Amino acid sequence: MNTTQTPATGSPAATLQDIIAHAKEYGFVFPSSEIYDGLQAVYDYGQNGVELKNNLKTLWWKAMTQLHDNRDGGPVVGIDASIFMHPLTWKASGHVDSFNDPMIDNRDSKKRYRADQLLELKAEAYANAGDEAKSTALLQEMGRLLGDNDLEGVRNLIIAEGIKDPVSGTDNWTEVRQFNLMFSTQVGSLAEDASLIYLRPETAQGIFVNFLNVQKTGRMKIPFGIAQIGKAFRNEIVARQFTFRMREFEQMEMQFFVRPGTEMKWYETWRDTRMKFHQAIGLPAEKLKFHIHEKLAHYANAAVDIEYKFPFGFREMEGIHSRTDFDLKAHQELSRKKQQYFDNDIDPATGKPFGNYVPYVVETSVGADRLFLAVFCNAFTKEVVGEGDQQKERTYLKLHPALAPIKAAIFPLVRKDGLPEKAEEIMKSLRFEFRVIMEERDAIGKRYTRQDLIGTPFCIAVDYQTLEDDTVTVRYRDTTEQIRIPISELKAHIGQEVSMERLLEKM
RNA sequence: GCGGAAGUAGCUCAAUUGGUAGAGCGAUAGCCUUCCAAGCUAUAGGUUGCGGGUUCGAGACCCGUCUUCCGCUCCA
C-alpha cells in the first residue's frame, strides 16, 4: 500500500503520506499544538486550508439554502446553534445512556467486556445457586460504585469476586475505562455551583430544539429544512487516518421535516441530491458510492452513506438518515413542550386537513473535514512531464477554480522597467472580486510552480508587451497553456471560471 | 485496545564499530534576468520528539513516554 506504483495514466499513485506531507508543507493542515508534540486526532487548518474549507462550507450552504426555496419542494433555512446545550438534550437524544459503558479488557485473551455485565452475570450465578441475598448485595455494591463513578472500585470488585475471563480463564484485567462518547465540562464560574454539561457530539440536536422557533418565526410550512454548520466533539476510541477521524470536527447538517409517511420519498430525493453535489464539485463518480446501512441506529428507519475512495479505501463522507420522529418525540416527552405541527393541507383520503403531528425527519450530514480531505486527496496530482533528459515530476492541486484558496497570481516577468508597478495595478483592480496575490521574486518558472502546489488556477504574467498594448498572458494550471487577453477582460474571464455559480448550476 | 515500523534543519535524507551533527532542495536579503522549480552572492535555520539510564564519550545502545504511519479490532 505504501509503495509508489505507476498506474496506466502514467502518474505515480499518491499515498496518504504524500498527501499529509503536502497538506502540511503548503499550509493546508497542521497537527494541533505541534510545538508541544501535538494532540492526538486534533488538527489545525493553515492559511490555505482555511480558504479551501471555507469555500466548501460556503458552497454547501448555498447549495442547501439558496437552491431550495418555497417554490422548490421545500425551502431550507439556516441556523447557528450553540455548542453548549442543556444536559437533558443528550438524555433525550439517547447519547447519555447509550454511550457510557464501563469497559474492561482481559490482557491474556485481548477481549473486551462491559464491566457491569461481568458483575451482573456473577450476581445471576449467585441467584441461581440460591443465594439471593448475596446476588442483591453485589448488584447494590456495583450500582453504588458506578453511581460514584468509582471505576477502580469496580475493577477491585471484579477481582474480589474472582471473576475470570471465560476465554482465557484468567483475571489479568486492565483498569476499567469509561468509553465516554461526549466531552464534558462545567458551566458556572464558581466551582461549587458549577454543573456538568457536554460539548455537543452532533449538531443535529441544536436544530431539533429550535424546530418550532424556526417554523413559527419563519412561517415555515412542512416540508422544510434547517441547515447548520458547526463544530462537534467526540471521544473516538481509535482516532486515525489523518483528519478523517478527529475529536473536534465540523459538521454540515440539514434536517428536513416532513409529513409522516412521506419520509422515504424525501430520503431518496435527498440521497440523490447530495450525490449530485459531490460530483458537481469535482469528485469523480467512480470514487463515490452509496453504502446502505444494514444495522440501523436507534433513531433511524433507513440510512445510507455516501462513501469516497480515500487512499485508505472507501470510507463514509456523508450520511443520509431517515430519523423518523424519534428526536422530536423524545424532546417533546422530556421537555413537556409540544413539538408538533398543524398541517392545514387537505388529506385527499379524508377530505380534511392532515392536522397535528410530530414531523418525521430526513437528515443529511456531511463532515466538513472529510469533504475537505476527499477534495484534497482528489486534487493532489503528480504527473511526469517532458521527455528524455527533460523529464521531471510535476505536482499540483487540481482543485476546481471555485474552491482554490487563491484564484489568481500576478507575476511581472522581470523586476524592473515598470513591470512590477503594472502588475500591482492589475492586482489592485482584481482584488475586489477575488483573492489574488502578486509575486515578483525568483524566476518565473519557480513562481508558477509555487502556485501549482497550492492549486491556484490562473497565473497572470505581465511582460513588455503589456506596457505597449495592455494585454497579459493567462496561464492555466492544469495544462500550463497560456492565452493572451486584454487586462480589461481579466475580471470577466477569470470571474466566470472561479465563480461558485458555475458549480451550483450543476447541482 | 493489540501487533509492526518510524521520529535528525521548513522538506527529503546522510552521519563507518559509540568519537566535533552534514548535504540537496526550500526559505530570507541583494544582484542578474523576456515565460515553467536549473544564473551569481550572502544569511538564517538543529539541546537529533521528550525524560531517564549505560559510557571517558550517545543521533546511534537500554528503559519509559509522546506523536505519526501500516495491519487487525472498534466505531450509535
Coordinates of C-alpha atoms (C1' of nucleotides) in Angstrom, one line a residue:
Chain A
M1 CA 0.0 0.0 0.0
N2 CA 2.8 2.4 0.8
T3 CA 4.8 1.6 -2.3
T4 CA 4.6 4.0 -5.1
Q5 CA 3.0 2.4 -8.1
T6 CA 2.6 3.7 -11.6
P7 CA -0.9 3.2 -12.9
A8 CA -1.9 3.2 -16.5
T9 CA -2.3 7.0 -16.5
G10 CA 1.5 7.4 -16.1
S11 CA 1.1 9.2 -12.9
P12 CA 2.6 7.9 -9.7
A13 CA -0.1 7.0 -7.2
A14 CA -0.4 9.4 -4.3
T15 CA -0.2 7.8 -0.9
L16 CA -1.8 9.2 2.2
Q17 CA 1.7 10.0 3.5
D18 CA 2.4 12.1 0.4
I19 CA -0.9 13.9 0.9
I20 CA -0.3 14.6 4.6
A21 CA 3.2 15.9 3.9
H22 CA 1.8 18.2 1.1
A23 CA -1.0 19.4 3.3
K24 CA 1.5 20.4 6.0
E25 CA 4.2 21.8 3.8
Y26 CA 1.9 24.1 1.9
G27 CA -0.1 25.5 4.7
F28 CA -3.3 23.4 4.5
V29 CA -3.3 21.3 7.6
F30 CA -1.0 21.3 10.7
P31 CA -1.1 19.0 13.7
S32 CA -2.6 20.8 16.6
S33 CA -0.3 22.4 19.1
E34 CA 2.6 20.7 17.4
I35 CA 5.3 22.5 19.4
Y36 CA 4.1 20.5 22.4
D37 CA 4.2 17.3 20.4
G38 CA 0.7 17.6 19.2
L39 CA -2.6 16.4 20.5
Q40 CA -3.8 13.1 19.1
A41 CA -6.5 13.3 16.5
V42 CA -6.7 17.1 16.6
Y43 CA -5.6 19.3 13.6
D44 CA -5.5 22.9 12.6
Y45 CA -6.2 24.4 9.2
G46 CA -3.5 26.6 7.8
Q47 CA -3.6 29.7 5.7
N48 CA -4.6 27.8 2.5
G49 CA -6.6 25.1 4.2
V50 CA -8.9 27.5 5.8
E51 CA -9.7 29.1 2.4
L52 CA -10.4 25.7 0.8
K53 CA -12.5 24.7 3.8
N54 CA -14.4 28.0 3.8
N55 CA -15.1 27.6 0.1
L56 CA -16.5 24.2 0.7
K57 CA -18.7 25.3 3.5
T58 CA -20.0 28.3 1.6
L59 CA -20.8 26.1 -1.4
W60 CA -22.7 23.6 0.8
W61 CA -24.5 26.5 2.5
K62 CA -25.6 28.0 -0.8
A63 CA -26.5 24.6 -2.2
M64 CA -28.7 24.0 0.7
T65 CA -30.3 27.3 1.3
Q66 CA -30.2 29.2 -2.0
L67 CA -31.1 26.3 -4.1
H68 CA -34.1 25.2 -2.0
D69 CA -36.8 27.8 -1.7
N70 CA -40.5 27.6 -1.2
R71 CA -41.2 27.1 -4.9
D72 CA -38.9 24.1 -5.0
G73 CA -40.4 21.3 -2.9
G74 CA -39.5 22.7 0.4
P75 CA -37.3 25.6 1.5
V76 CA -34.2 25.2 3.6
V77 CA -33.1 27.9 6.0
G78 CA -30.1 28.0 8.3
I79 CA -29.4 28.5 11.9
D80 CA -26.3 28.6 14.1
A81 CA -27.0 26.9 17.4
S82 CA -24.6 27.0 20.4
I83 CA -22.3 24.1 21.2
F84 CA -23.4 24.1 24.8
M85 CA -26.8 22.6 25.3
H86 CA -29.0 21.7 28.2
P87 CA -27.8 18.4 29.6
L88 CA -31.3 16.9 29.1
T89 CA -30.8 17.3 25.4
W90 CA -28.4 14.4 25.4
K91 CA -30.7 12.4 27.6
A92 CA -33.4 12.8 25.1
S93 CA -31.2 12.1 22.1
G94 CA -30.0 8.8 23.7
H95 CA -26.4 9.9 23.8
V96 CA -26.1 9.7 27.6
D97 CA -27.5 6.3 28.1
S98 CA -26.2 4.6 25.0
F99 CA -22.6 5.5 25.2
N100 CA -21.5 5.5 28.8
D101 CA -20.5 1.9 29.3
P102 CA -17.7 0.9 31.7
M103 CA -15.3 -1.3 29.7
I104 CA -12.6 -3.7 30.8
D105 CA -10.1 -5.7 28.8
N106 CA -8.5 -9.1 29.6
R107 CA -4.8 -8.8 28.9
D108 CA -4.5 -12.5 28.0
S109 CA -7.5 -13.1 25.7
K110 CA -7.4 -9.5 24.4
K111 CA -11.1 -9.5 24.7
R112 CA -13.1 -6.5 25.8
Y113 CA -16.1 -6.7 28.1
R114 CA -18.6 -4.5 29.7
A115 CA -17.6 -4.4 33.4
D116 CA -21.2 -4.1 34.6
Q117 CA -22.2 -7.1 32.6
L118 CA -19.5 -9.2 34.1
L119 CA -20.8 -8.4 37.6
E120 CA -24.4 -8.9 36.6
L121 CA -23.5 -12.4 35.3
K122 CA -21.8 -13.1 38.6
A123 CA -24.9 -11.9 40.5
E124 CA -27.1 -14.1 38.4
A125 CA -24.9 -17.1 39.2
Y126 CA -25.3 -16.4 42.9
A127 CA -29.1 -16.1 42.4
N128 CA -29.2 -19.4 40.5
A129 CA -27.3 -21.0 43.4
G130 CA -30.0 -19.9 45.7
D131 CA -28.1 -17.1 47.4
E132 CA -30.4 -14.2 46.6
A133 CA -29.0 -12.0 49.4
K134 CA -25.5 -12.2 48.0
S135 CA -26.8 -11.5 44.5
T136 CA -28.7 -8.5 45.6
A137 CA -25.8 -7.2 47.7
L138 CA -23.4 -7.5 44.7
L139 CA -25.7 -5.6 42.4
Q140 CA -26.2 -2.9 45.0
E141 CA -22.5 -2.5 45.5
M142 CA -22.0 -2.3 41.8
G143 CA -24.7 0.3 41.5
R144 CA -23.1 2.3 44.2
L145 CA -19.7 2.2 42.6
L146 CA -21.0 3.1 39.1
G147 CA -23.1 5.9 40.6
D148 CA -19.9 7.3 42.2
N149 CA -18.0 6.8 39.0
D150 CA -15.6 4.7 41.1
L151 CA -14.0 2.7 38.2
E152 CA -11.1 1.5 40.3
G153 CA -13.7 0.2 42.8
V154 CA -15.5 -1.6 40.0
R155 CA -12.3 -3.3 39.0
N156 CA -11.5 -4.3 42.6
L157 CA -14.9 -5.7 42.9
I158 CA -14.5 -7.8 39.8
I159 CA -11.2 -9.2 41.1
A160 CA -12.6 -9.7 44.7
E161 CA -15.5 -11.7 43.2
G162 CA -13.0 -13.9 41.5
I163 CA -14.5 -13.2 38.0
K164 CA -12.4 -14.8 35.3
D165 CA -12.4 -14.3 31.6
P166 CA -14.4 -17.1 30.0
V167 CA -11.9 -17.2 27.1
S168 CA -8.6 -17.1 28.8
G169 CA -9.7 -18.2 32.3
T170 CA -7.5 -15.6 33.9
D171 CA -8.3 -12.5 36.0
N172 CA -5.5 -10.4 34.3
W173 CA -7.8 -7.4 33.8
T174 CA -6.9 -3.9 32.7
E175 CA -8.3 -1.0 34.6
V176 CA -12.0 -0.2 34.0
R177 CA -12.4 2.6 31.5
Q178 CA -15.4 4.6 30.7
F179 CA -15.8 5.0 27.0
N180 CA -17.5 8.3 27.0
L181 CA -18.5 9.5 23.6
M182 CA -19.0 13.0 24.9
F183 CA -16.6 15.6 26.3
S184 CA -17.9 17.2 29.4
T185 CA -17.1 20.5 31.1
Q186 CA -18.6 22.7 33.7
V187 CA -20.8 25.8 33.4
G188 CA -20.7 28.2 36.3
S189 CA -17.9 30.5 37.4
L190 CA -17.8 29.1 41.0
A191 CA -16.7 25.5 41.3
E192 CA -19.3 24.6 43.9
D193 CA -22.2 26.0 41.8
A194 CA -20.9 24.5 38.6
S195 CA -23.0 22.0 36.7
L196 CA -21.8 19.4 34.3
I197 CA -22.6 20.0 30.7
Y198 CA -21.4 18.4 27.4
L199 CA -19.8 19.6 24.3
R200 CA -22.3 18.6 21.6
P201 CA -21.5 15.3 19.9
E202 CA -23.6 16.2 16.9
T203 CA -25.1 19.5 15.6
A204 CA -28.5 17.9 14.9
Q205 CA -29.9 18.5 18.3
G206 CA -29.4 22.2 18.0
I207 CA -31.7 22.0 15.0
F208 CA -34.3 19.9 16.7
V209 CA -34.7 22.0 19.8
N210 CA -35.2 25.0 17.5
F211 CA -37.6 23.3 15.2
L212 CA -40.7 25.3 16.4
N213 CA -38.8 28.6 16.8
V214 CA -37.9 28.5 13.1
Q215 CA -41.2 27.1 12.0
K216 CA -43.2 29.7 13.7
T217 CA -41.0 32.8 13.2
G218 CA -40.2 31.9 9.6
R219 CA -43.9 30.9 8.9
M220 CA -42.5 27.6 7.5
K221 CA -44.7 25.0 6.0
I222 CA -43.8 21.4 6.1
P223 CA -41.9 20.1 4.2
F224 CA -38.9 22.4 5.1
G225 CA -35.4 22.0 6.2
I226 CA -33.0 23.7 8.7
A227 CA -29.3 23.7 7.8
Q228 CA -26.4 24.2 10.1
I229 CA -22.6 24.2 10.0
G230 CA -20.8 23.8 13.3
K231 CA -18.2 22.1 15.4
A232 CA -19.0 18.8 17.2
F233 CA -16.9 16.8 19.6
R234 CA -16.5 13.0 20.1
N235 CA -14.1 10.9 22.0
E236 CA -13.1 8.4 19.4
I237 CA -12.0 5.0 20.6
V238 CA -9.5 4.8 17.8
A239 CA -8.6 8.1 16.1
R240 CA -6.8 7.5 12.9
Q241 CA -6.1 8.3 9.3
F242 CA -5.2 12.0 9.4
T243 CA -8.2 14.3 9.6
F244 CA -10.6 11.6 8.7
R245 CA -11.5 10.9 12.3
M246 CA -10.9 13.8 14.6
R247 CA -12.0 14.5 18.1
E248 CA -13.1 18.0 17.2
F249 CA -14.7 18.2 13.8
E250 CA -17.1 20.3 11.8
Q251 CA -20.5 19.0 10.5
M252 CA -22.6 20.3 7.8
E253 CA -26.1 19.1 8.7
M254 CA -29.5 19.6 7.4
Q255 CA -32.7 18.3 9.0
F256 CA -35.6 18.1 6.7
F257 CA -39.1 18.0 8.4
V258 CA -41.7 16.1 6.5
R259 CA -45.2 14.7 6.9
P260 CA -45.2 11.2 8.4
G261 CA -45.4 8.6 5.6
T262 CA -43.6 10.7 3.0
E263 CA -40.2 10.3 4.6
M264 CA -39.0 7.6 2.2
K265 CA -39.7 9.8 -0.8
W266 CA -37.7 12.6 0.7
Y267 CA -35.0 10.2 1.8
E268 CA -34.5 9.2 -1.8
T269 CA -34.7 12.7 -3.0
W270 CA -32.0 14.0 -0.6
R271 CA -29.8 10.9 -1.2
D272 CA -29.7 11.7 -4.9
T273 CA -29.4 15.5 -4.4
R274 CA -26.4 15.0 -2.2
M275 CA -24.7 12.7 -4.6
K276 CA -25.0 15.3 -7.3
F277 CA -23.4 17.8 -5.0
H278 CA -20.2 15.8 -4.6
Q279 CA -19.9 15.1 -8.3
A280 CA -20.5 18.8 -9.1
I281 CA -17.6 19.9 -7.0
G282 CA -15.3 17.6 -8.9
L283 CA -15.2 14.3 -7.1
P284 CA -15.3 11.6 -9.8
A285 CA -18.3 9.3 -10.0
E286 CA -16.1 6.2 -9.8
K287 CA -14.7 7.3 -6.5
L288 CA -18.1 7.7 -4.9
K289 CA -20.6 5.1 -3.9
F290 CA -23.6 4.5 -1.7
H291 CA -23.3 2.2 1.2
I292 CA -26.7 1.1 2.6
H293 CA -26.7 0.5 6.4
E294 CA -27.9 -2.9 7.4
K295 CA -27.7 -2.2 11.1
L296 CA -29.7 0.9 11.9
A297 CA -29.1 3.4 14.7
H298 CA -31.7 3.6 17.4
Y299 CA -33.3 6.7 15.7
A300 CA -33.4 5.6 12.1
N301 CA -35.6 3.6 9.8
A302 CA -33.4 3.9 6.7
A303 CA -29.8 5.0 6.3
V304 CA -27.2 5.3 3.6
D305 CA -23.7 6.6 3.4
I306 CA -22.1 8.4 0.6
E307 CA -18.6 6.9 0.6
Y308 CA -15.5 8.3 -1.1
K309 CA -12.5 6.3 -2.2
F310 CA -9.8 7.7 0.0
P311 CA -6.2 6.4 -0.3
F312 CA -7.1 4.1 2.6
G313 CA -10.2 2.8 0.9
F314 CA -13.9 3.6 0.6
R315 CA -15.0 5.5 3.7
E316 CA -18.1 7.4 4.8
M317 CA -18.1 11.0 3.9
E318 CA -21.8 11.8 4.3
G319 CA -24.7 10.1 5.9
I320 CA -28.4 10.4 4.8
H321 CA -30.7 9.1 7.5
S322 CA -34.4 8.8 7.9
R323 CA -34.6 9.7 11.6
T324 CA -38.4 9.1 11.9
D325 CA -39.9 11.3 14.7
F326 CA -37.5 9.8 17.3
D327 CA -35.8 13.1 18.3
L328 CA -38.7 15.5 18.3
K329 CA -40.8 12.9 20.1
A330 CA -38.1 12.4 22.7
H331 CA -37.7 16.1 23.2
Q332 CA -41.5 16.5 23.5
E333 CA -41.6 13.9 26.2
L334 CA -38.7 15.1 28.2
S335 CA -39.3 18.8 27.9
R336 CA -43.1 18.5 28.1
K337 CA -43.3 21.0 25.3
K338 CA -45.3 20.0 22.2
Q339 CA -43.1 19.5 19.2
Q340 CA -46.0 19.4 16.8
Y341 CA -47.0 21.0 13.6
F342 CA -50.6 21.7 12.4
D343 CA -50.8 20.7 8.8
N344 CA -53.6 22.6 7.0
D345 CA -53.2 20.8 3.7
I346 CA -56.1 18.6 2.8
D347 CA -55.6 14.9 3.0
P348 CA -57.1 13.6 -0.2
A349 CA -58.0 10.3 1.6
T350 CA -60.3 12.0 4.1
G351 CA -61.0 15.4 2.6
K352 CA -59.9 17.0 5.9
P353 CA -56.6 18.7 6.9
F354 CA -53.8 16.4 7.9
G355 CA -54.0 18.0 11.4
N356 CA -51.5 17.9 14.2
Y357 CA -48.4 15.6 14.1
V358 CA -44.8 15.3 15.2
P359 CA -42.9 15.6 11.9
Y360 CA -40.6 13.0 10.5
V361 CA -37.1 14.0 9.8
V362 CA -34.7 13.2 7.0
E363 CA -31.1 14.2 7.8
T364 CA -28.2 14.8 5.6
S365 CA -24.9 15.1 7.5
V366 CA -21.6 15.6 5.9
G367 CA -18.3 16.1 7.6
A368 CA -16.7 19.3 6.5
D369 CA -13.3 17.9 7.4
R370 CA -14.0 14.7 5.5
L371 CA -15.2 16.6 2.5
F372 CA -12.1 18.7 2.7
L373 CA -9.9 15.6 2.8
A374 CA -11.7 14.0 -0.1
V375 CA -11.4 17.1 -2.2
F376 CA -7.7 17.5 -1.2
C377 CA -6.9 13.8 -2.0
N378 CA -8.7 14.0 -5.3
A379 CA -6.9 17.3 -6.3
F380 CA -3.4 16.0 -5.4
T381 CA -1.8 15.2 -8.7
K382 CA 1.6 14.0 -9.6
E383 CA 2.5 13.9 -13.3
V384 CA 5.6 13.1 -15.2
V385 CA 6.1 15.7 -17.8
G386 CA 8.6 16.3 -20.6
E387 CA 10.7 13.8 -22.5
G388 CA 14.1 12.2 -22.2
D389 CA 16.5 14.2 -20.1
Q390 CA 13.9 16.9 -19.6
Q391 CA 11.6 14.5 -17.9
K392 CA 10.5 15.5 -14.4
E393 CA 7.8 15.2 -12.0
R394 CA 5.2 17.9 -11.6
T395 CA 3.0 18.1 -8.5
Y396 CA -0.1 20.3 -8.4
L397 CA -3.5 20.6 -6.8
K398 CA -6.2 20.1 -9.4
L399 CA -8.8 22.0 -7.4
H400 CA -11.9 23.3 -9.1
P401 CA -11.2 27.1 -9.5
A402 CA -14.2 28.0 -7.3
L403 CA -12.6 26.0 -4.4
A404 CA -9.0 27.1 -4.8
P405 CA -7.6 29.2 -1.9
I406 CA -6.1 31.8 -4.3
K407 CA -7.8 32.5 -7.6
A408 CA -5.0 34.2 -9.5
A409 CA -1.4 35.1 -9.1
I410 CA 0.1 38.1 -10.9
F411 CA 3.8 38.0 -12.0
P412 CA 5.8 40.7 -13.5
L413 CA 8.1 38.9 -15.9
V414 CA 11.1 40.8 -14.6
R415 CA 11.5 43.1 -11.6
K416 CA 12.3 46.3 -13.5
D417 CA 11.2 48.7 -16.3
G418 CA 7.9 49.3 -14.6
L419 CA 6.6 45.8 -14.8
P420 CA 6.1 45.4 -11.1
E421 CA 4.1 48.6 -11.0
K422 CA 1.9 47.4 -13.8
A423 CA 1.4 44.1 -12.0
E424 CA 0.4 45.8 -8.8
E425 CA -2.1 47.9 -10.6
I426 CA -3.7 44.8 -12.0
M427 CA -3.7 43.1 -8.7
K428 CA -5.4 46.0 -7.0
S429 CA -8.1 46.1 -9.6
L430 CA -8.9 42.4 -9.3
R431 CA -8.8 42.0 -5.5
F432 CA -12.3 43.4 -5.0
E433 CA -13.6 40.4 -6.9
F434 CA -11.5 37.5 -5.8
R435 CA -8.4 36.5 -3.8
V436 CA -5.3 37.4 -5.8
I437 CA -1.6 37.7 -4.9
M438 CA 1.4 39.2 -6.6
E439 CA 4.9 37.8 -6.6
E440 CA 7.9 39.4 -8.2
R441 CA 10.8 37.5 -6.7
D442 CA 12.6 34.5 -8.3
A443 CA 12.5 33.0 -11.8
I444 CA 9.0 33.0 -13.2
G445 CA 9.1 29.2 -13.5
K446 CA 9.5 28.9 -9.8
R447 CA 6.7 31.2 -9.2
Y448 CA 4.4 29.2 -11.5
T449 CA 5.3 26.0 -9.6
R450 CA 4.7 27.5 -6.2
Q451 CA 1.1 28.4 -7.3
D452 CA 0.6 24.9 -8.8
L453 CA 1.4 23.4 -5.4
I454 CA -1.4 25.3 -3.7
G455 CA -3.8 24.9 -6.6
T456 CA -4.0 28.4 -7.9
P457 CA -5.9 28.0 -11.2
F458 CA -4.6 31.1 -13.0
C459 CA -1.3 32.9 -13.3
I460 CA -1.2 36.3 -15.0
A461 CA 2.2 37.4 -16.4
V462 CA 2.9 41.0 -17.1
D463 CA 5.6 41.4 -19.8
Y464 CA 7.0 44.1 -22.1
Q465 CA 4.1 43.7 -24.5
T466 CA 1.8 44.6 -21.6
L467 CA 3.3 48.0 -21.5
E468 CA 2.6 48.5 -25.1
D469 CA -0.9 47.1 -25.6
D470 CA -2.4 46.4 -22.1
T471 CA -2.6 42.6 -22.7
V472 CA -1.3 39.9 -20.3
T473 CA -0.9 36.2 -20.6
V474 CA -3.1 33.9 -18.5
R475 CA -1.6 30.5 -17.7
Y476 CA -3.9 27.6 -16.9
R477 CA -2.7 25.5 -14.0
D478 CA -3.7 22.1 -15.3
T479 CA -2.4 22.4 -18.8
T480 CA 0.2 25.1 -18.3
E481 CA -1.0 26.6 -21.5
Q482 CA -1.3 30.3 -21.9
I483 CA -3.6 32.7 -23.7
R484 CA -3.1 36.4 -24.2
I485 CA -6.0 38.7 -23.3
P486 CA -6.6 42.4 -22.6
I487 CA -6.3 43.4 -19.0
S488 CA -9.9 44.8 -19.3
E489 CA -11.2 41.2 -19.8
L490 CA -9.4 39.6 -16.9
K491 CA -12.2 40.2 -14.4
A492 CA -14.9 38.7 -16.6
H493 CA -12.7 35.8 -17.9
I494 CA -11.4 34.7 -14.5
G495 CA -14.5 35.6 -12.7
Q496 CA -16.5 33.2 -14.9
E497 CA -14.3 30.3 -14.0
V498 CA -13.8 30.9 -10.3
S499 CA -17.5 31.6 -9.6
M500 CA -19.4 29.3 -7.4
E501 CA -22.5 29.9 -9.6
R502 CA -21.0 27.5 -12.3
L503 CA -20.9 24.8 -9.6
L504 CA -24.3 25.5 -8.3
E505 CA -25.8 25.3 -11.7
K506 CA -24.7 21.7 -12.0
M507 CA -26.5 20.7 -8.8
Chain B
rG1 C1' -7.1 -1.7 22.5
rC2 C1' -3.3 -5.4 20.2
rG3 C1' 0.9 -6.1 16.8
rG4 C1' 4.6 -3.9 13.4
rA5 C1' 7.5 0.4 11.7
rA6 C1' 9.3 5.3 12.2
rG7 C1' 10.7 10.3 14.5
rU8 C1' 17.9 14.2 12.9
rA9 C1' 17.3 21.9 9.7
rG10 C1' 10.8 24.1 6.7
rC11 C1' 11.1 19.3 3.3
rU12 C1' 13.8 14.7 1.6
rC13 C1' 17.5 12.2 3.7
rA14 C1' 23.1 11.4 5.4
rA15 C1' 26.4 10.7 9.6
rU16 C1' 31.6 3.6 9.2
rU17 C1' 32.4 -0.1 15.3
rG18 C1' 29.5 4.6 20.2
rG19 C1' 34.2 9.6 18.8
rU20 C1' 33.5 17.5 16.6
rA21 C1' 25.7 16.8 13.6
rG22 C1' 26.1 17.4 7.3
rA23 C1' 24.1 17.6 2.2
rG24 C1' 20.5 18.7 -1.5
rC25 C1' 16.1 21.3 -2.1
rG26 C1' 13.4 25.1 0.1
rA27 C1' 13.3 30.0 2.8
rU28 C1' 15.2 35.1 3.5
rA29 C1' 18.2 39.6 1.6
rG30 C1' 20.7 41.6 -2.6
rC31 C1' 22.3 41.2 -7.8
rC32 C1' 21.1 39.3 -12.7
rU33 C1' 17.2 38.0 -16.0
rU34 C1' 11.9 38.4 -21.9
rC35 C1' 7.9 32.5 -19.5
rC36 C1' 7.8 27.0 -16.4
rA37 C1' 11.3 24.8 -9.6
rA38 C1' 18.3 24.7 -13.1
rG39 C1' 22.5 32.2 -13.1
rC40 C1' 25.6 34.8 -9.0
rU41 C1' 26.5 36.3 -3.7
rA42 C1' 25.3 36.3 1.3
rU43 C1' 22.4 34.9 5.6
rA44 C1' 19.3 32.3 8.8
rG45 C1' 17.8 27.6 10.5
rG46 C1' 19.2 21.6 15.0
rU47 C1' 19.8 20.7 23.1
rU48 C1' 18.9 14.6 16.9
rG49 C1' 10.4 14.2 19.6
rC50 C1' 10.7 14.3 25.2
rG51 C1' 12.6 12.2 30.0
rG52 C1' 15.9 8.9 32.3
rG53 C1' 19.9 5.1 32.2
rU54 C1' 24.7 2.7 30.5
rU55 C1' 29.6 5.0 29.0
rC56 C1' 35.5 8.9 29.4
rG57 C1' 32.1 10.0 25.4
rA58 C1' 25.2 8.6 22.9
rG59 C1' 21.8 10.8 16.9
rA60 C1' 23.3 5.5 17.4
rC61 C1' 22.8 1.0 22.9
rC62 C1' 18.9 0.1 27.2
rC63 C1' 14.1 1.7 29.7
rG64 C1' 10.0 4.9 29.8
rU65 C1' 6.9 8.4 27.4
rC66 C1' 4.7 11.4 23.3
rU67 C1' 3.5 11.7 18.2
rU68 C1' 2.7 9.6 13.3
rC69 C1' 2.1 5.7 9.6
rC70 C1' 0.7 0.4 8.4
rG71 C1' -2.3 -4.2 9.7
rC72 C1' -6.1 -6.1 12.9
rU73 C1' -10.0 -4.6 16.4
rC74 C1' -13.8 -0.9 17.5
rC75 C1' -16.9 2.8 15.5
rA76 C1' -24.8 4.6 18.0

